[in-house]
């Protein structure tokens, strides 16, 4: 076999290898996209029904007896269909509106979770008599599905029909604000020092290696660190937004430092040299020239780190934010929970009605994460400078 023939065979072999690699790459992309589509479609299929909630029309009696024993406010045949959560609110309703006392009102009220499951065509624990009663009420127009506003205005509840995300949303906002307050200034200042002022010696190299390593360690380690330092050492209230914000700020610091250093290093040295040439001090060079030019990259890295933090559960579980929070916290030292922890709590509940709420909570969380990442991409594309 001559050399030319061997050379042609090698070329054909390389082309076959290239085609095989392309096919494998395309297969990997298709497989990943298929898993993503399956996951999203399953979440939407399971969770979209939680956008609606069943209500029933019944007569509610407000008097001294029903304020004392709320279950007496509805007829016996309706007591098993009306949510116990609504009945518990009757004393509060009378206190807020005294004109209700000694009256009988025909109202649309929340139905019990099993009734809601039946109306939505899902498995339930209703008896045949209860199903027949619900069917007769449905024919009379006394049972219907309405928009589930309670999911967005209520806190957590042991009753699925009353459970909502408000407490978790407020807690998430508190934690996110505190995380930004603690991590962004420290992270940006650290990056400026390491990139612009720190000498290149063994000590700074050790610091850089450790920062890169911290960005890759499991997030639960930061939870243990937050428990040991902030709660056990400094006495920060357990389960509070302050403890969660401080813990997540530790986790966000390496990402912010690395992204800020990358943004600072992308500014050409000619900018620094020009500023120094007109007599600017090293700090003036950074403050007036380097920092403004690198701000889009810093903002992008910060938003991405916040999106990463908002989706974390493990470190917050360690500091006690897996808590039952029926009312939204009004301060950063009060007990609070966050969206991922709330979703985790619902996913472990045995009641079927929590399944759709878990899926809808995941959809809400994914929407927030996608929005934050979209904002980061828009800012990067809008303010990106090409040198």
Short mmCIF file of C-alpha atoms in Angstrom, two decimals:
data_model
loop_
_atom_site.label_atom_id
_atom_site.label_comp_id
_atom_site.label_asym_id
_atom_site.label_seq_id
_atom_site.Cartn_x
_atom_site.Cartn_y
_atom_site.Cartn_z
CA UNK A 1 0.00 0.00 0.00
CA UNK A 2 1.57 3.27 -1.09
CA UNK A 3 1.79 6.41 1.01
CA UNK A 4 -0.95 8.23 -0.90
CA UNK A 5 -3.47 5.48 -0.19
CA UNK A 6 -2.59 5.48 3.53
CA UNK A 7 -2.91 9.25 3.64
CA UNK A 8 -6.36 9.13 2.04
CA UNK A 9 -7.47 6.49 4.54
CA UNK A 10 -6.28 8.64 7.45
CA UNK A 11 -8.19 11.61 6.04
CA UNK A 12 -11.36 9.51 5.68
CA UNK A 13 -10.91 8.22 9.23
CA UNK A 14 -10.61 11.77 10.52
CA UNK A 15 -13.73 12.82 8.65
CA UNK A 16 -15.63 9.82 10.05
CA UNK A 17 -14.45 10.78 13.54
CA UNK A 18 -15.61 14.35 13.00
CA UNK A 19 -19.05 13.16 11.85
CA UNK A 20 -19.32 10.82 14.85
CA UNK A 21 -18.38 13.64 17.23
CA UNK A 22 -20.99 15.93 15.66
CA UNK A 23 -23.65 13.25 15.98
CA UNK A 24 -22.76 12.66 19.63
CA UNK A 25 -22.87 16.40 20.33
CA UNK A 26 -26.25 16.79 18.64
CA UNK A 27 -27.55 13.73 20.52
CA UNK A 28 -26.40 15.21 23.83
CA UNK A 29 -28.12 18.51 23.07
CA UNK A 30 -31.34 16.77 22.01
CA UNK A 31 -31.28 14.58 25.12
CA UNK A 32 -30.73 17.56 27.43
CA UNK A 33 -33.46 19.56 25.68
CA UNK A 34 -35.82 16.58 25.94
CA UNK A 35 -35.27 16.31 29.68
CA UNK A 36 -35.85 20.05 30.05
CA UNK A 37 -39.06 19.98 28.00
CA UNK A 38 -40.28 16.92 29.92
CA UNK A 39 -39.55 18.60 33.27
CA UNK A 40 -41.21 21.90 32.35
CA UNK A 41 -44.23 20.24 30.74
CA UNK A 42 -44.69 17.99 33.78
CA UNK A 43 -44.50 20.98 36.13
CA UNK A 44 -47.02 22.94 34.06
CA UNK A 45 -49.33 19.93 33.73
CA UNK A 46 -49.25 19.30 37.46
CA UNK A 47 -49.29 22.89 38.66
CA UNK A 48 -51.60 24.84 36.35
CA UNK A 49 -54.69 23.56 38.19
CA UNK A 50 -53.53 25.37 41.33
CA UNK A 51 -54.32 28.66 39.60
CA UNK A 52 -57.96 27.85 40.35
CA UNK A 53 -59.66 27.02 43.64
CA UNK A 54 -63.10 25.60 44.37
CA UNK A 55 -65.62 27.74 46.24
CA UNK A 56 -69.13 26.81 47.44
CA UNK A 57 -72.13 29.02 48.06
CA UNK A 58 -73.68 28.60 51.49
CA UNK A 59 -75.44 30.52 54.25
CA UNK A 60 -73.21 31.76 57.07
CA UNK A 61 -74.79 32.63 60.41
CA UNK A 62 -73.05 35.22 62.57
CA UNK A 63 -74.09 35.28 66.21
CA UNK A 64 -72.67 34.75 69.69
CA UNK A 65 -72.79 30.96 69.36
CA UNK A 66 -71.03 30.82 66.01
CA UNK A 67 -68.35 33.22 67.21
CA UNK A 68 -67.72 30.85 70.09
CA UNK A 69 -68.02 27.68 67.98
CA UNK A 70 -67.44 28.62 64.29
CA UNK A 71 -68.52 25.17 63.04
CA UNK A 72 -72.12 26.08 63.97
CA UNK A 73 -72.17 28.93 61.44
CA UNK A 74 -73.00 26.57 58.54
CA UNK A 75 -75.54 23.80 58.21
CA UNK A 76 -74.54 20.27 59.12
CA UNK A 77 -74.65 19.07 55.52
CA UNK A 78 -72.28 21.88 54.45
CA UNK A 79 -69.85 21.66 57.36
CA UNK A 80 -67.82 18.88 55.68
CA UNK A 81 -67.58 20.80 52.41
CA UNK A 82 -66.55 24.24 53.71
CA UNK A 83 -62.88 24.82 54.57
CA UNK A 84 -62.13 24.76 58.29
CA UNK A 85 -59.70 27.59 57.62
CA UNK A 86 -62.56 29.88 56.60
CA UNK A 87 -64.63 28.92 59.66
CA UNK A 88 -61.74 29.78 61.95
CA UNK A 89 -61.75 33.31 60.52
CA UNK A 90 -65.36 34.01 61.56
CA UNK A 91 -64.50 35.53 64.99
CA UNK A 92 -61.95 37.80 63.30
CA UNK A 93 -64.47 38.79 60.61
CA UNK A 94 -67.05 39.74 63.23
CA UNK A 95 -64.47 41.71 65.18
CA UNK A 96 -63.46 43.64 62.07
CA UNK A 97 -67.08 44.18 60.95
CA UNK A 98 -69.49 44.24 63.94
CA UNK A 99 -72.45 44.75 61.57
CA UNK A 100 -72.25 41.05 60.71
CA UNK A 101 -73.40 40.07 64.20
CA UNK A 102 -76.87 38.48 64.36
CA UNK A 103 -77.13 38.21 60.56
CA UNK A 104 -77.21 35.37 58.06
CA UNK A 105 -75.23 35.96 54.87
CA UNK A 106 -75.19 33.94 51.63
CA UNK A 107 -71.54 33.82 50.64
CA UNK A 108 -69.07 32.09 48.35
CA UNK A 109 -66.50 30.48 50.64
CA UNK A 110 -63.46 28.25 50.20
CA UNK A 111 -64.21 24.56 49.78
CA UNK A 112 -62.37 21.84 51.63
CA UNK A 113 -59.30 20.42 49.84
CA UNK A 114 -60.89 17.06 49.00
CA UNK A 115 -63.85 18.84 47.40
CA UNK A 116 -61.42 20.88 45.33
CA UNK A 117 -59.64 17.71 44.23
CA UNK A 118 -62.93 16.14 43.15
CA UNK A 119 -64.05 19.18 41.16
CA UNK A 120 -60.68 19.17 39.36
CA UNK A 121 -61.06 15.48 38.53
CA UNK A 122 -58.23 14.31 40.77
CA UNK A 123 -58.05 11.47 43.32
CA UNK A 124 -59.86 12.27 46.57
CA UNK A 125 -61.17 10.72 49.78
CA UNK A 126 -64.83 11.78 49.51
CA UNK A 127 -67.58 9.29 50.23
CA UNK A 128 -70.28 8.48 47.69
CA UNK A 129 -72.83 10.51 49.67
CA UNK A 130 -70.54 13.55 49.68
CA UNK A 131 -69.90 13.20 45.94
CA UNK A 132 -73.65 13.00 45.25
CA UNK A 133 -74.21 16.12 47.39
CA UNK A 134 -71.47 18.03 45.55
CA UNK A 135 -72.91 17.00 42.17
CA UNK A 136 -76.33 18.30 43.18
CA UNK A 137 -74.82 21.60 44.37
CA UNK A 138 -72.88 21.87 41.10
CA UNK A 139 -76.10 21.45 39.10
CA UNK A 140 -77.65 24.26 41.18
CA UNK A 141 -74.66 26.51 40.40
CA UNK A 142 -73.47 26.57 44.00
CA UNK A 143 -70.03 25.11 43.31
CA UNK A 144 -67.49 26.67 40.94
CA UNK A 145 -63.80 27.23 40.27
CA UNK A 146 -62.38 30.75 40.69
CA UNK A 147 -58.92 32.27 40.40
CA UNK A 148 -56.84 31.15 43.38
CA UNK A 149 -55.92 34.54 44.81
CA UNK A 150 -55.30 32.91 48.20
CA UNK A 151 -52.19 31.21 46.81
CA UNK A 152 -50.58 34.65 46.43
CA UNK A 153 -52.11 36.43 49.47
CA UNK A 154 -51.90 33.77 52.20
CA UNK A 155 -48.94 32.37 54.09
CA UNK A 156 -48.33 28.70 54.75
CA UNK A 157 -51.13 26.63 56.23
CA UNK A 158 -51.74 23.09 57.42
CA UNK A 159 -54.86 23.17 55.23
CA UNK A 160 -53.92 22.91 51.52
CA UNK A 161 -56.78 25.12 50.32
CA UNK A 162 -55.52 27.95 52.56
CA UNK A 163 -51.80 27.54 51.84
CA UNK A 164 -50.03 30.31 49.93
CA UNK A 165 -46.65 31.77 49.07
CA UNK A 166 -46.89 35.25 50.59
CA UNK A 167 -44.75 34.53 53.67
CA UNK A 168 -42.12 32.78 51.56
CA UNK A 169 -42.05 35.63 49.03
CA UNK A 170 -41.60 38.27 51.76
CA UNK A 171 -38.90 36.16 53.41
CA UNK A 172 -37.13 35.69 50.07
CA UNK A 173 -37.14 39.45 49.44
CA UNK A 174 -35.67 40.13 52.89
CA UNK A 175 -32.97 37.49 52.43
CA UNK A 176 -32.09 38.71 48.93
CA UNK A 177 -31.79 42.35 50.04
CA UNK A 178 -29.60 41.42 53.00
CA UNK A 179 -27.44 39.19 50.80
CA UNK A 180 -26.84 42.06 48.39
CA UNK A 181 -26.12 44.52 51.21
CA UNK A 182 -23.45 42.29 52.75
CA UNK A 183 -21.89 40.54 49.75
CA UNK A 184 -21.78 43.15 46.98
CA UNK A 185 -19.74 45.91 48.71
CA UNK A 186 -17.31 43.44 50.29
CA UNK A 187 -16.98 41.39 47.11
CA UNK A 188 -16.40 44.39 44.84
CA UNK A 189 -13.86 46.00 47.20
CA UNK A 190 -12.00 42.71 47.59
CA UNK A 191 -11.85 42.26 43.81
CA UNK A 192 -10.59 45.83 43.32
CA UNK A 193 -7.81 45.32 45.85
CA UNK A 194 -6.73 41.95 44.41
CA UNK A 195 -6.85 43.12 40.80
CA UNK A 196 -5.53 46.69 41.06
CA UNK A 197 -3.50 47.11 44.25
CA UNK A 198 -2.38 43.76 45.71
CA UNK A 199 1.24 42.75 45.03
CA UNK A 200 1.84 39.54 43.13
CA UNK A 201 3.33 37.32 45.84
CA UNK A 202 2.72 33.96 47.45
CA UNK A 203 0.19 35.37 49.94
CA UNK A 204 -2.13 36.89 47.33
CA UNK A 205 -1.82 33.78 45.18
CA UNK A 206 -2.98 31.67 48.13
CA UNK A 207 -5.95 34.02 48.59
CA UNK A 208 -6.88 33.74 44.91
CA UNK A 209 -6.68 29.94 44.99
CA UNK A 210 -8.89 29.81 48.08
CA UNK A 211 -11.47 32.15 46.53
CA UNK A 212 -11.64 29.93 43.44
CA UNK A 213 -12.01 26.85 45.65
CA UNK A 214 -14.78 28.48 47.73
CA UNK A 215 -16.80 29.05 44.56
CA UNK A 216 -16.86 25.28 43.96
CA UNK A 217 -17.55 23.76 47.38
CA UNK A 218 -21.04 22.40 48.25
CA UNK A 219 -23.45 25.07 49.44
CA UNK A 220 -24.34 23.11 52.57
CA UNK A 221 -20.85 23.86 53.89
CA UNK A 222 -21.75 27.55 53.93
CA UNK A 223 -24.86 26.64 55.91
CA UNK A 224 -22.71 24.92 58.53
CA UNK A 225 -20.40 27.93 58.58
CA UNK A 226 -23.34 30.30 59.03
CA UNK A 227 -24.72 28.14 61.85
CA UNK A 228 -21.37 28.08 63.65
CA UNK A 229 -20.47 31.77 63.22
CA UNK A 230 -23.63 33.84 62.95
CA UNK A 231 -26.01 31.82 65.15
CA UNK A 232 -23.82 30.03 67.70
CA UNK A 233 -21.06 32.65 67.99
CA UNK A 234 -22.79 36.00 67.36
CA UNK A 235 -26.28 35.04 68.50
CA UNK A 236 -28.20 35.95 65.34
CA UNK A 237 -31.81 34.69 65.72
CA UNK A 238 -32.23 31.24 64.23
CA UNK A 239 -34.68 30.93 61.30
CA UNK A 240 -34.50 34.70 60.70
CA UNK A 241 -33.97 36.45 57.38
CA UNK A 242 -30.84 38.01 58.91
CA UNK A 243 -29.28 34.58 59.47
CA UNK A 244 -30.23 33.50 55.96
CA UNK A 245 -28.94 36.70 54.36
CA UNK A 246 -25.59 36.51 56.15
CA UNK A 247 -25.19 32.84 55.21
CA UNK A 248 -26.01 33.39 51.54
CA UNK A 249 -23.69 36.40 51.44
CA UNK A 250 -20.81 34.06 52.33
CA UNK A 251 -21.83 31.78 49.47
CA UNK A 252 -22.19 34.69 47.01
CA UNK A 253 -18.88 36.37 47.81
CA UNK A 254 -16.59 34.10 45.71
CA UNK A 255 -18.82 34.44 42.62
CA UNK A 256 -18.99 38.24 42.96
CA UNK A 257 -15.23 38.51 43.50
CA UNK A 258 -14.39 36.34 40.49
CA UNK A 259 -16.85 38.08 38.15
CA UNK A 260 -15.76 41.54 39.32
CA UNK A 261 -12.09 40.71 38.77
CA UNK A 262 -12.92 39.47 35.27
CA UNK A 263 -14.76 42.74 34.54
CA UNK A 264 -11.86 44.84 35.89
CA UNK A 265 -9.23 42.91 33.95
CA UNK A 266 -11.20 43.35 30.71
CA UNK A 267 -10.53 47.12 30.78
CA UNK A 268 -7.42 47.79 28.61
CA UNK A 269 -4.22 48.93 30.33
CA UNK A 270 -4.16 51.94 28.01
CA UNK A 271 -7.02 53.43 30.06
CA UNK A 272 -4.94 53.14 33.23
CA UNK A 273 -1.84 54.52 31.53
CA UNK A 274 -3.71 57.49 30.05
CA UNK A 275 -5.21 58.39 33.45
CA UNK A 276 -1.83 58.08 35.17
CA UNK A 277 -0.28 60.18 32.42
CA UNK A 278 -2.45 63.18 33.35
CA UNK A 279 -1.52 62.86 37.04
CA UNK A 280 -4.35 60.71 38.46
CA UNK A 281 -3.58 58.75 41.62
CA UNK A 282 -4.03 54.95 41.60
CA UNK A 283 -7.34 55.29 43.45
CA UNK A 284 -8.57 58.01 41.08
CA UNK A 285 -7.72 55.76 38.15
CA UNK A 286 -9.88 53.01 39.62
CA UNK A 287 -12.75 55.19 40.91
CA UNK A 288 -13.12 57.52 37.91
CA UNK A 289 -12.14 55.27 35.01
CA UNK A 290 -11.80 51.52 35.67
CA UNK A 291 -14.84 51.02 37.90
CA UNK A 292 -17.37 52.87 35.67
CA UNK A 293 -16.15 51.01 32.58
CA UNK A 294 -16.38 47.62 34.30
CA UNK A 295 -19.74 48.30 36.00
CA UNK A 296 -21.86 46.38 33.42
CA UNK A 297 -19.80 43.23 34.00
CA UNK A 298 -20.00 43.69 37.77
CA UNK A 299 -23.78 44.11 37.60
CA UNK A 300 -24.14 41.00 35.45
CA UNK A 301 -22.06 38.91 37.86
CA UNK A 302 -23.99 40.26 40.83
CA UNK A 303 -27.38 39.47 39.32
CA UNK A 304 -26.28 35.94 38.42
CA UNK A 305 -24.96 35.36 41.95
CA UNK A 306 -28.26 36.63 43.39
CA UNK A 307 -30.19 34.29 41.09
CA UNK A 308 -28.00 31.46 42.33
CA UNK A 309 -28.60 32.46 45.95
CA UNK A 310 -32.37 32.73 45.60
CA UNK A 311 -32.55 29.12 44.43
CA UNK A 312 -30.51 27.68 47.31
CA UNK A 313 -32.15 25.48 49.93
CA UNK A 314 -29.45 23.47 51.73
CA UNK A 315 -27.64 26.33 53.56
CA UNK A 316 -30.97 27.86 54.64
CA UNK A 317 -32.19 24.53 56.03
CA UNK A 318 -29.09 24.39 58.22
CA UNK A 319 -29.82 27.83 59.74
CA UNK A 320 -33.43 26.86 60.46
CA UNK A 321 -35.37 28.53 57.66
CA UNK A 322 -37.39 25.34 57.07
CA UNK A 323 -40.15 26.68 59.31
CA UNK A 324 -43.94 26.85 59.34
CA UNK A 325 -44.62 30.55 58.76
CA UNK A 326 -48.37 31.31 58.45
CA UNK A 327 -47.95 35.10 58.57
CA UNK A 328 -45.42 37.19 56.68
CA UNK A 329 -42.47 38.47 58.77
CA UNK A 330 -42.35 42.21 59.42
CA UNK A 331 -38.65 42.39 60.30
CA UNK A 332 -35.35 40.73 59.47
CA UNK A 333 -34.99 39.18 62.94
CA UNK A 334 -38.36 37.39 62.89
CA UNK A 335 -38.75 33.77 61.83
CA UNK A 336 -39.03 33.51 58.06
CA UNK A 337 -38.87 31.05 55.21
CA UNK A 338 -38.00 31.32 51.51
CA UNK A 339 -39.47 29.98 48.29
CA UNK A 340 -37.18 26.91 47.90
CA UNK A 341 -37.74 25.89 51.54
CA UNK A 342 -41.51 26.35 51.20
CA UNK A 343 -41.54 24.18 48.08
CA UNK A 344 -39.45 21.56 49.89
CA UNK A 345 -41.93 21.54 52.80
CA UNK A 346 -44.95 21.08 50.54
CA UNK A 347 -43.25 18.36 48.49
CA UNK A 348 -42.85 16.25 51.63
CA UNK A 349 -46.49 16.55 52.71
CA UNK A 350 -48.68 13.46 52.29
CA UNK A 351 -51.84 15.37 51.30
CA UNK A 352 -52.48 15.17 47.55
CA UNK A 353 -53.65 18.79 47.34
CA UNK A 354 -50.11 20.00 48.09
CA UNK A 355 -48.79 18.33 44.91
CA UNK A 356 -50.24 20.96 42.58
CA UNK A 357 -49.16 23.75 44.92
CA UNK A 358 -45.63 22.37 44.95
CA UNK A 359 -45.56 22.36 41.14
CA UNK A 360 -46.98 25.90 40.94
CA UNK A 361 -44.41 27.07 43.51
CA UNK A 362 -41.65 25.60 41.33
CA UNK A 363 -43.08 27.43 38.32
CA UNK A 364 -43.06 30.71 40.25
CA UNK A 365 -39.47 30.16 41.41
CA UNK A 366 -38.29 29.23 37.90
CA UNK A 367 -40.00 32.33 36.51
CA UNK A 368 -38.12 34.53 38.98
CA UNK A 369 -34.80 32.84 38.16
CA UNK A 370 -35.38 33.15 34.41
CA UNK A 371 -36.31 36.81 34.84
CA UNK A 372 -33.12 37.56 36.79
CA UNK A 373 -30.97 35.75 34.23
CA UNK A 374 -32.75 37.57 31.39
CA UNK A 375 -32.03 40.91 33.08
CA UNK A 376 -28.36 39.94 33.38
CA UNK A 377 -28.19 39.02 29.67
CA UNK A 378 -29.92 42.26 28.63
CA UNK A 379 -27.58 44.38 30.75
CA UNK A 380 -24.54 42.56 29.40
CA UNK A 381 -25.61 42.98 25.79
CA UNK A 382 -26.66 46.60 26.22
CA UNK A 383 -23.64 47.92 28.08
CA UNK A 384 -20.93 45.51 26.89
CA UNK A 385 -17.89 47.33 25.52
CA UNK A 386 -15.61 45.89 22.88
CA UNK A 387 -12.02 47.05 23.14
#
